[in-house]
Amino acid sequence: MEPARTSNEPSLAPFLMEHYGAIKARFPGEGRRRWRLRVAELFWALSPEQKASYLSLITQNPLSEETIDDADFSTDDDPLDDISDDAPGIGILLRTDYSDEEAWQSFYSKLQEAEAEFSSEAAPEGTDAQAAMHGDGPSAAQAAASSSTDAEGDTAMVDDDADDTADGDDTSPIFFVINASPAEGGKFAGISNLTALRLLNDVDVRRAPTPPPGTKRIRPPNRLVDHDGWQEVYTGKTVWIYDAKSNQDQCVRLVSQKGASMYGTATADSWRARVSHVCELQVNLASGAMTIDFGGLDRWDYEERARNLNEAVRPVG
């Protein structure tokens, strides 16, 4: 018998193992993601010394991957599983602005056309596709990044109804689109990157990247960047956001689930991606063939970052 594989990457799992059951009993009916968020709140309330003790403890006594996978904090249901984990597709495209139906329909049509085109060229033979598949992430990302004045083109997307994909074709769509009805759109309208992650992904923590020599840690600390050497991160499908600006620039926000490897970037950072690149980006991000760091250049949306950092320190309601 093979020994159980252990999870050596520091995470929230041991803390969840200790506190999740009590939180679940105290807040019945909320669902897995909100329960995990409440446990994370307890973690962030620890003193620096307590966090250091936690790191020492979990390093010496790591949990097995099987234990983590079978735990309630991994297997419990969540009210939004149907439009996230259990939905078809490898990415989620969330509409958060409902002010211009004509612009949305134009965007949506182009996305559908591009996904069909991308699917028909499944074997990457072109120069751009080969570069992407060989991990030429920064150049591909720079091509995808856009200001609000120069973006136009196609991308990939499928309707909410999986039955609308090709009859008899069991090829999974690239995107699951959340286009809520006017009555339901209120909970998604204008939401931040962080709110979208908390609704559609599961919270976790990791060790923050190490600051370069001579670089001081951020002050004041923030859990999305670095708080006592830890960073809040999210797991699940990649989230893309159609917002009010999308009506004009036909771009979407690509939301990061964790900071980049360089110190100072933040979980929930985003940049605007041209619709003509979204399909290729999503496929290569999901496969691990591409990472996006702009070659070390900081191209993140500062307005969205500030919004996320402010929201991160608000207590879970």
mmCIF file of C-alpha atoms in Angstrom:
data_model
loop_
_atom_site.group_PDB
_atom_site.id
_atom_site.type_symbol
_atom_site.label_atom_id
_atom_site.label_comp_id
_atom_site.label_asym_id
_atom_site.label_seq_id
_atom_site.Cartn_x
_atom_site.Cartn_y
_atom_site.Cartn_z
ATOM 1 C CA MET A 1 0.000 0.000 0.000
ATOM 2 C CA GLU A 2 1.303 3.436 -0.954
ATOM 3 C CA PRO A 3 1.676 5.948 1.888
ATOM 4 C CA ALA A 4 -0.940 8.703 1.957
ATOM 5 C CA ARG A 5 0.183 11.816 0.133
ATOM 6 C CA THR A 6 0.435 14.852 2.365
ATOM 7 C CA SER A 7 -0.314 18.461 1.562
ATOM 8 C CA ASN A 8 2.981 20.231 2.257
ATOM 9 C CA GLU A 9 1.851 23.666 1.083
ATOM 10 C CA PRO A 10 0.741 25.756 4.091
ATOM 11 C CA SER A 11 -3.002 26.334 3.857
ATOM 12 C CA LEU A 12 -6.159 26.899 5.852
ATOM 13 C CA ALA A 13 -7.057 23.192 5.874
ATOM 14 C CA PRO A 14 -5.813 22.318 9.397
ATOM 15 C CA PHE A 15 -7.518 25.423 10.774
ATOM 16 C CA LEU A 16 -10.717 24.451 8.974
ATOM 17 C CA MET A 17 -10.427 20.967 10.405
ATOM 18 C CA GLU A 18 -10.466 22.473 13.887
ATOM 19 C CA HIS A 19 -13.086 25.215 13.538
ATOM 20 C CA TYR A 20 -15.364 24.482 10.557
ATOM 21 C CA GLY A 21 -17.769 22.178 12.421
ATOM 22 C CA ALA A 22 -18.498 24.722 15.139
ATOM 23 C CA ILE A 23 -19.015 27.524 12.607
ATOM 24 C CA LYS A 24 -21.318 25.312 10.557
ATOM 25 C CA ALA A 25 -23.431 24.558 13.643
ATOM 26 C CA ARG A 26 -23.563 28.225 14.635
ATOM 27 C CA PHE A 27 -24.669 29.471 11.187
ATOM 28 C CA PRO A 28 -26.923 26.715 9.782
ATOM 29 C CA GLY A 29 -27.930 26.844 6.142
ATOM 30 C CA GLU A 30 -25.311 29.318 4.920
ATOM 31 C CA GLY A 31 -23.318 26.866 2.813
ATOM 32 C CA ARG A 32 -19.712 25.798 2.411
ATOM 33 C CA ARG A 33 -18.208 29.007 1.024
ATOM 34 C CA ARG A 34 -19.630 31.281 3.673
ATOM 35 C CA TRP A 35 -18.673 28.861 6.448
ATOM 36 C CA ARG A 36 -15.122 28.791 5.122
ATOM 37 C CA LEU A 37 -15.071 32.597 5.036
ATOM 38 C CA ARG A 38 -16.129 32.726 8.676
ATOM 39 C CA VAL A 39 -13.330 30.342 9.627
ATOM 40 C CA ALA A 40 -10.887 32.491 7.647
ATOM 41 C CA GLU A 41 -12.029 35.482 9.715
ATOM 42 C CA LEU A 42 -10.950 33.604 12.834
ATOM 43 C CA PHE A 43 -7.576 32.900 11.243
ATOM 44 C CA TRP A 44 -6.956 36.540 10.365
ATOM 45 C CA ALA A 45 -7.815 37.540 13.937
ATOM 46 C CA LEU A 46 -4.857 35.508 15.243
ATOM 47 C CA SER A 47 -1.834 37.415 16.499
ATOM 48 C CA PRO A 48 1.439 37.217 14.538
ATOM 49 C CA GLU A 49 2.782 34.862 17.197
ATOM 50 C CA GLN A 50 -0.261 32.593 16.926
ATOM 51 C CA LYS A 51 0.078 32.481 13.126
ATOM 52 C CA ALA A 52 3.754 31.556 13.517
ATOM 53 C CA SER A 53 2.814 28.756 15.905
ATOM 54 C CA TYR A 54 0.185 27.552 13.436
ATOM 55 C CA LEU A 55 2.757 27.434 10.637
ATOM 56 C CA SER A 56 5.142 25.437 12.810
ATOM 57 C CA LEU A 57 2.406 23.007 13.795
ATOM 58 C CA ILE A 58 1.104 22.302 10.298
ATOM 59 C CA THR A 59 4.636 21.995 8.908
ATOM 60 C CA GLN A 60 5.429 19.294 11.429
ATOM 61 C CA ASN A 61 2.050 17.552 11.116
ATOM 62 C CA PRO A 62 0.705 17.990 7.576
ATOM 63 C CA LEU A 63 -2.707 16.627 6.682
ATOM 64 C CA SER A 64 -3.011 13.997 3.976
ATOM 65 C CA GLU A 65 -4.593 15.047 0.706
ATOM 66 C CA GLU A 66 -7.242 12.370 1.199
ATOM 67 C CA THR A 67 -8.181 13.798 4.595
ATOM 68 C CA ILE A 68 -8.596 17.263 3.086
ATOM 69 C CA ASP A 69 -10.570 16.016 0.092
ATOM 70 C CA ASP A 70 -12.974 14.033 2.287
ATOM 71 C CA ALA A 71 -13.526 16.734 4.914
ATOM 72 C CA ASP A 72 -16.870 18.532 5.206
ATOM 73 C CA PHE A 73 -15.222 21.839 4.328
ATOM 74 C CA SER A 74 -14.432 20.330 0.919
ATOM 75 C CA THR A 75 -17.573 18.242 0.311
ATOM 76 C CA ASP A 76 -20.441 20.277 1.792
ATOM 77 C CA ASP A 77 -22.854 21.854 -0.655
ATOM 78 C CA ASP A 78 -22.978 25.559 -1.423
ATOM 79 C CA PRO A 79 -26.019 27.459 -2.721
ATOM 80 C CA LEU A 80 -24.073 28.606 -5.794
ATOM 81 C CA ASP A 81 -22.471 25.274 -6.735
ATOM 82 C CA ASP A 82 -24.915 24.918 -9.626
ATOM 83 C CA ILE A 83 -23.466 27.992 -11.340
ATOM 84 C CA SER A 84 -19.852 27.388 -10.363
ATOM 85 C CA ASP A 85 -18.313 24.019 -9.467
ATOM 86 C CA ASP A 86 -21.106 21.902 -10.961
ATOM 87 C CA ALA A 87 -21.657 24.006 -14.081
ATOM 88 C CA PRO A 88 -20.124 23.062 -17.435
ATOM 89 C CA GLY A 89 -17.073 24.942 -18.640
ATOM 90 C CA ILE A 90 -13.608 25.673 -17.303
ATOM 91 C CA GLY A 91 -14.250 29.357 -16.651
ATOM 92 C CA ILE A 92 -17.116 31.532 -15.431
ATOM 93 C CA LEU A 93 -18.152 34.744 -17.155
ATOM 94 C CA LEU A 94 -20.320 36.861 -14.875
ATOM 95 C CA ARG A 95 -22.434 39.729 -16.147
ATOM 96 C CA THR A 96 -22.600 42.510 -13.544
ATOM 97 C CA ASP A 97 -24.014 45.384 -15.615
ATOM 98 C CA TYR A 98 -27.491 45.402 -17.156
ATOM 99 C CA SER A 99 -27.707 48.954 -18.462
ATOM 100 C CA ASP A 100 -27.100 48.288 -22.186
ATOM 101 C CA GLU A 101 -28.742 45.149 -23.542
ATOM 102 C CA GLU A 102 -27.704 45.879 -27.120
ATOM 103 C CA ALA A 103 -24.019 46.069 -26.171
ATOM 104 C CA TRP A 104 -24.318 42.864 -24.150
ATOM 105 C CA GLN A 105 -25.993 40.976 -26.989
ATOM 106 C CA SER A 106 -23.310 42.130 -29.419
ATOM 107 C CA PHE A 107 -20.594 41.031 -27.017
ATOM 108 C CA TYR A 108 -22.294 37.720 -26.352
ATOM 109 C CA SER A 109 -22.717 36.933 -30.041
ATOM 110 C CA LYS A 110 -19.044 37.560 -30.732
ATOM 111 C CA LEU A 111 -18.049 35.381 -27.824
ATOM 112 C CA GLN A 112 -20.127 32.463 -29.067
ATOM 113 C CA GLU A 113 -18.655 32.758 -32.552
ATOM 114 C CA ALA A 114 -15.120 32.809 -31.209
ATOM 115 C CA GLU A 115 -15.616 29.761 -29.008
ATOM 116 C CA ALA A 116 -16.921 27.816 -31.999
ATOM 117 C CA GLU A 117 -13.900 28.930 -34.006
ATOM 118 C CA PHE A 118 -11.469 28.053 -31.226
ATOM 119 C CA SER A 119 -13.058 24.642 -30.737
ATOM 120 C CA SER A 120 -12.705 23.896 -34.423
ATOM 121 C CA GLU A 121 -8.987 24.571 -34.128
ATOM 122 C CA ALA A 122 -8.443 22.387 -31.076
ATOM 123 C CA ALA A 123 -4.948 21.338 -32.205
ATOM 124 C CA PRO A 124 -2.808 24.477 -31.728
ATOM 125 C CA GLU A 125 -0.842 24.821 -34.932
ATOM 126 C CA GLY A 126 -0.610 28.574 -35.343
ATOM 127 C CA THR A 127 2.337 30.609 -34.156
ATOM 128 C CA ASP A 128 0.377 32.371 -31.409
ATOM 129 C CA ALA A 129 -1.122 29.152 -30.102
ATOM 130 C CA GLN A 130 2.243 27.420 -30.056
ATOM 131 C CA ALA A 131 3.745 30.330 -28.123
ATOM 132 C CA ALA A 132 0.917 30.155 -25.606
ATOM 133 C CA MET A 133 1.199 26.399 -25.166
ATOM 134 C CA HIS A 134 4.939 26.710 -24.584
ATOM 135 C CA GLY A 135 4.353 29.082 -21.692
ATOM 136 C CA ASP A 136 5.031 32.435 -23.372
ATOM 137 C CA GLY A 137 2.669 33.957 -20.836
ATOM 138 C CA PRO A 138 3.782 37.565 -20.531
ATOM 139 C CA SER A 139 3.685 38.336 -24.257
ATOM 140 C CA ALA A 140 0.297 36.703 -24.637
ATOM 141 C CA ALA A 141 -0.995 38.631 -21.667
ATOM 142 C CA GLN A 142 0.352 41.911 -22.958
ATOM 143 C CA ALA A 143 -1.539 41.304 -26.180
ATOM 144 C CA ALA A 144 -4.693 40.646 -24.186
ATOM 145 C CA ALA A 145 -4.384 43.662 -21.927
ATOM 146 C CA SER A 146 -6.323 46.636 -23.167
ATOM 147 C CA SER A 147 -7.276 50.163 -22.395
ATOM 148 C CA SER A 148 -10.935 51.099 -22.627
ATOM 149 C CA THR A 149 -10.433 52.647 -26.056
ATOM 150 C CA ASP A 150 -8.757 50.016 -28.203
ATOM 151 C CA ALA A 151 -10.506 46.716 -27.530
ATOM 152 C CA GLU A 152 -12.677 45.000 -30.067
ATOM 153 C CA GLY A 153 -13.037 41.531 -31.535
ATOM 154 C CA ASP A 154 -14.124 38.065 -30.554
ATOM 155 C CA THR A 155 -13.854 35.714 -27.631
ATOM 156 C CA ALA A 156 -15.440 32.564 -26.262
ATOM 157 C CA MET A 157 -18.604 32.036 -24.296
ATOM 158 C CA VAL A 158 -21.564 29.698 -24.067
ATOM 159 C CA ASP A 159 -25.120 30.171 -22.959
ATOM 160 C CA ASP A 160 -26.246 29.282 -19.454
ATOM 161 C CA ASP A 161 -28.155 26.331 -20.894
ATOM 162 C CA ALA A 162 -25.677 23.563 -21.622
ATOM 163 C CA ASP A 163 -28.236 21.964 -23.963
ATOM 164 C CA ASP A 164 -27.708 24.842 -26.382
ATOM 165 C CA THR A 165 -24.258 23.525 -27.265
ATOM 166 C CA ALA A 166 -23.923 21.376 -30.342
ATOM 167 C CA ASP A 167 -26.367 18.446 -30.408
ATOM 168 C CA GLY A 168 -24.573 15.161 -29.963
ATOM 169 C CA ASP A 169 -21.318 16.939 -29.167
ATOM 170 C CA ASP A 170 -20.065 16.133 -25.680
ATOM 171 C CA THR A 171 -17.247 18.681 -25.917
ATOM 172 C CA SER A 172 -17.329 20.762 -22.762
ATOM 173 C CA PRO A 173 -17.829 24.509 -23.291
ATOM 174 C CA ILE A 174 -15.061 26.885 -22.334
ATOM 175 C CA PHE A 175 -17.245 29.329 -20.417
ATOM 176 C CA PHE A 176 -20.344 29.103 -18.289
ATOM 177 C CA VAL A 177 -22.148 32.417 -18.543
ATOM 178 C CA ILE A 178 -24.063 33.866 -15.622
ATOM 179 C CA ASN A 179 -26.553 36.305 -17.086
ATOM 180 C CA ALA A 180 -29.060 36.709 -14.274
ATOM 181 C CA SER A 181 -32.627 37.808 -14.875
ATOM 182 C CA PRO A 182 -33.492 41.403 -13.921
ATOM 183 C CA ALA A 183 -35.136 40.106 -10.744
ATOM 184 C CA GLU A 184 -32.014 38.144 -9.734
ATOM 185 C CA GLY A 185 -29.384 40.494 -11.105
ATOM 186 C CA GLY A 186 -29.279 42.626 -7.986
ATOM 187 C CA LYS A 187 -26.928 40.325 -6.117
ATOM 188 C CA PHE A 188 -24.385 40.519 -8.954
ATOM 189 C CA ALA A 189 -24.866 44.119 -10.134
ATOM 190 C CA GLY A 190 -21.655 46.108 -9.912
ATOM 191 C CA ILE A 191 -19.928 43.705 -7.530
ATOM 192 C CA SER A 192 -16.200 43.792 -6.891
ATOM 193 C CA ASN A 193 -13.676 41.173 -7.908
ATOM 194 C CA LEU A 194 -13.400 40.026 -4.308
ATOM 195 C CA THR A 195 -17.150 39.626 -3.900
ATOM 196 C CA ALA A 196 -17.266 37.558 -7.089
ATOM 197 C CA LEU A 197 -14.484 35.294 -5.809
ATOM 198 C CA ARG A 198 -16.205 34.840 -2.466
ATOM 199 C CA LEU A 199 -19.464 33.878 -4.161
ATOM 200 C CA LEU A 200 -18.049 31.530 -6.802
ATOM 201 C CA ASN A 201 -14.723 30.228 -5.363
ATOM 202 C CA ASP A 202 -13.583 28.747 -2.034
ATOM 203 C CA VAL A 203 -11.369 30.802 0.278
ATOM 204 C CA ASP A 204 -7.986 29.512 1.418
ATOM 205 C CA VAL A 205 -4.682 30.988 2.622
ATOM 206 C CA ARG A 206 -1.054 30.562 1.621
ATOM 207 C CA ARG A 207 2.299 31.995 2.578
ATOM 208 C CA ALA A 208 2.732 35.407 0.946
ATOM 209 C CA PRO A 209 5.596 35.802 -1.550
ATOM 210 C CA THR A 210 8.882 36.860 0.028
ATOM 211 C CA PRO A 211 9.756 40.547 -0.410
ATOM 212 C CA PRO A 212 12.892 41.172 -2.509
ATOM 213 C CA PRO A 213 16.034 42.174 -0.596
ATOM 214 C CA GLY A 214 15.710 45.727 0.671
ATOM 215 C CA THR A 215 11.925 45.779 0.252
ATOM 216 C CA LYS A 216 9.791 46.376 3.324
ATOM 217 C CA ARG A 217 6.512 44.555 3.858
ATOM 218 C CA ILE A 218 3.409 46.558 3.012
ATOM 219 C CA ARG A 219 1.939 48.852 5.632
ATOM 220 C CA PRO A 220 -0.766 48.726 6.707
ATOM 221 C CA PRO A 221 -0.906 44.965 6.167
ATOM 222 C CA ASN A 222 -3.755 43.563 4.105
ATOM 223 C CA ARG A 223 -4.746 39.916 3.780
ATOM 224 C CA LEU A 224 -5.002 40.163 -0.011
ATOM 225 C CA VAL A 225 -1.298 41.055 -0.261
ATOM 226 C CA ASP A 226 0.529 40.215 2.961
ATOM 227 C CA HIS A 227 -0.707 39.991 6.525
ATOM 228 C CA ASP A 228 1.832 38.565 8.950
ATOM 229 C CA GLY A 229 3.418 36.694 6.044
ATOM 230 C CA TRP A 230 0.144 35.155 4.842
ATOM 231 C CA GLN A 231 -2.149 35.866 1.883
ATOM 232 C CA GLU A 232 -5.814 35.101 1.301
ATOM 233 C CA VAL A 233 -6.342 33.111 -1.913
ATOM 234 C CA TYR A 234 -9.213 31.407 -3.733
ATOM 235 C CA THR A 235 -9.679 28.097 -5.507
ATOM 236 C CA GLY A 236 -12.185 27.168 -8.175
ATOM 237 C CA LYS A 237 -12.884 28.185 -11.741
ATOM 238 C CA THR A 238 -11.436 31.377 -13.178
ATOM 239 C CA VAL A 239 -13.856 34.304 -12.971
ATOM 240 C CA TRP A 240 -14.242 36.919 -15.717
ATOM 241 C CA ILE A 241 -16.461 39.968 -15.152
ATOM 242 C CA TYR A 242 -18.524 41.914 -17.681
ATOM 243 C CA ASP A 243 -19.018 45.367 -16.145
ATOM 244 C CA ALA A 244 -20.279 48.818 -17.126
ATOM 245 C CA LYS A 245 -17.055 49.564 -19.030
ATOM 246 C CA SER A 246 -17.598 46.429 -21.083
ATOM 247 C CA ASN A 247 -20.501 48.096 -22.842
ATOM 248 C CA GLN A 248 -18.018 50.492 -24.448
ATOM 249 C CA ASP A 249 -14.720 48.617 -24.671
ATOM 250 C CA GLN A 250 -16.022 45.046 -25.157
ATOM 251 C CA CYS A 251 -13.465 43.837 -22.600
ATOM 252 C CA VAL A 252 -13.902 41.814 -19.429
ATOM 253 C CA ARG A 253 -12.035 41.816 -16.131
ATOM 254 C CA LEU A 254 -9.891 38.723 -15.623
ATOM 255 C CA VAL A 255 -9.787 38.165 -11.858
ATOM 256 C CA SER A 256 -6.731 36.637 -10.206
ATOM 257 C CA GLN A 257 -7.311 34.008 -7.508
ATOM 258 C CA LYS A 258 -4.001 34.803 -5.820
ATOM 259 C CA GLY A 259 -1.241 37.344 -6.077
ATOM 260 C CA ALA A 260 1.445 36.792 -8.682
ATOM 261 C CA SER A 261 4.823 35.352 -7.670
ATOM 262 C CA MET A 262 6.246 38.855 -7.305
ATOM 263 C CA TYR A 263 5.777 40.550 -3.940
ATOM 264 C CA GLY A 264 3.160 43.290 -3.704
ATOM 265 C CA THR A 265 0.538 41.983 -6.093
ATOM 266 C CA ALA A 266 -2.825 41.158 -4.603
ATOM 267 C CA THR A 267 -5.425 38.437 -4.694
ATOM 268 C CA ALA A 268 -8.443 39.685 -6.710
ATOM 269 C CA ASP A 269 -6.248 41.948 -8.848
ATOM 270 C CA SER A 270 -7.614 42.222 -12.370
ATOM 271 C CA TRP A 271 -6.879 43.613 -15.773
ATOM 272 C CA ARG A 272 -9.077 44.140 -18.789
ATOM 273 C CA ALA A 273 -8.687 41.548 -21.524
ATOM 274 C CA ARG A 274 -9.696 41.954 -25.136
ATOM 275 C CA VAL A 275 -12.530 39.667 -26.103
ATOM 276 C CA SER A 276 -10.496 38.390 -29.027
ATOM 277 C CA HIS A 277 -8.057 36.775 -26.577
ATOM 278 C CA VAL A 278 -10.321 35.512 -23.808
ATOM 279 C CA CYS A 279 -10.867 32.030 -25.197
ATOM 280 C CA GLU A 280 -7.176 31.287 -25.714
ATOM 281 C CA LEU A 281 -6.288 32.800 -22.347
ATOM 282 C CA GLN A 282 -8.824 30.699 -20.459
ATOM 283 C CA VAL A 283 -7.793 27.419 -22.054
ATOM 284 C CA ASN A 284 -4.099 28.016 -21.463
ATOM 285 C CA LEU A 285 -4.594 29.269 -17.919
ATOM 286 C CA ALA A 286 -6.658 26.190 -17.072
ATOM 287 C CA SER A 287 -4.075 23.833 -18.570
ATOM 288 C CA GLY A 288 -1.208 25.498 -16.734
ATOM 289 C CA ALA A 289 0.497 26.300 -20.019
ATOM 290 C CA MET A 290 0.357 30.024 -19.304
ATOM 291 C CA THR A 291 0.839 32.335 -16.376
ATOM 292 C CA ILE A 292 0.285 36.045 -16.688
ATOM 293 C CA ASP A 293 2.679 38.455 -15.026
ATOM 294 C CA PHE A 294 3.404 40.946 -17.828
ATOM 295 C CA GLY A 295 7.081 40.172 -17.534
ATOM 296 C CA GLY A 296 7.185 41.833 -14.109
ATOM 297 C CA LEU A 297 5.441 45.011 -15.243
ATOM 298 C CA ASP A 298 2.598 46.163 -13.005
ATOM 299 C CA ARG A 299 -0.447 46.435 -15.252
ATOM 300 C CA TRP A 300 -3.159 45.771 -12.681
ATOM 301 C CA ASP A 301 -6.303 47.885 -12.392
ATOM 302 C CA TYR A 302 -5.503 50.108 -9.397
ATOM 303 C CA GLU A 303 -9.092 51.255 -8.944
ATOM 304 C CA GLU A 304 -10.289 47.681 -8.584
ATOM 305 C CA ARG A 305 -7.383 46.817 -6.287
ATOM 306 C CA ALA A 306 -8.249 49.659 -3.910
ATOM 307 C CA ARG A 307 -11.859 48.535 -3.876
ATOM 308 C CA ASN A 308 -10.847 44.963 -3.019
ATOM 309 C CA LEU A 309 -8.394 45.964 -0.285
ATOM 310 C CA ASN A 310 -11.043 48.072 1.427
ATOM 311 C CA GLU A 311 -13.640 45.335 1.159
ATOM 312 C CA ALA A 312 -11.299 42.625 2.458
ATOM 313 C CA VAL A 313 -11.133 44.059 5.961
ATOM 314 C CA ARG A 314 -14.905 44.324 6.412
ATOM 315 C CA PRO A 315 -16.335 41.643 8.693
ATOM 316 C CA VAL A 316 -18.311 38.834 7.078
ATOM 317 C CA GLY A 317 -21.964 39.748 7.590
#
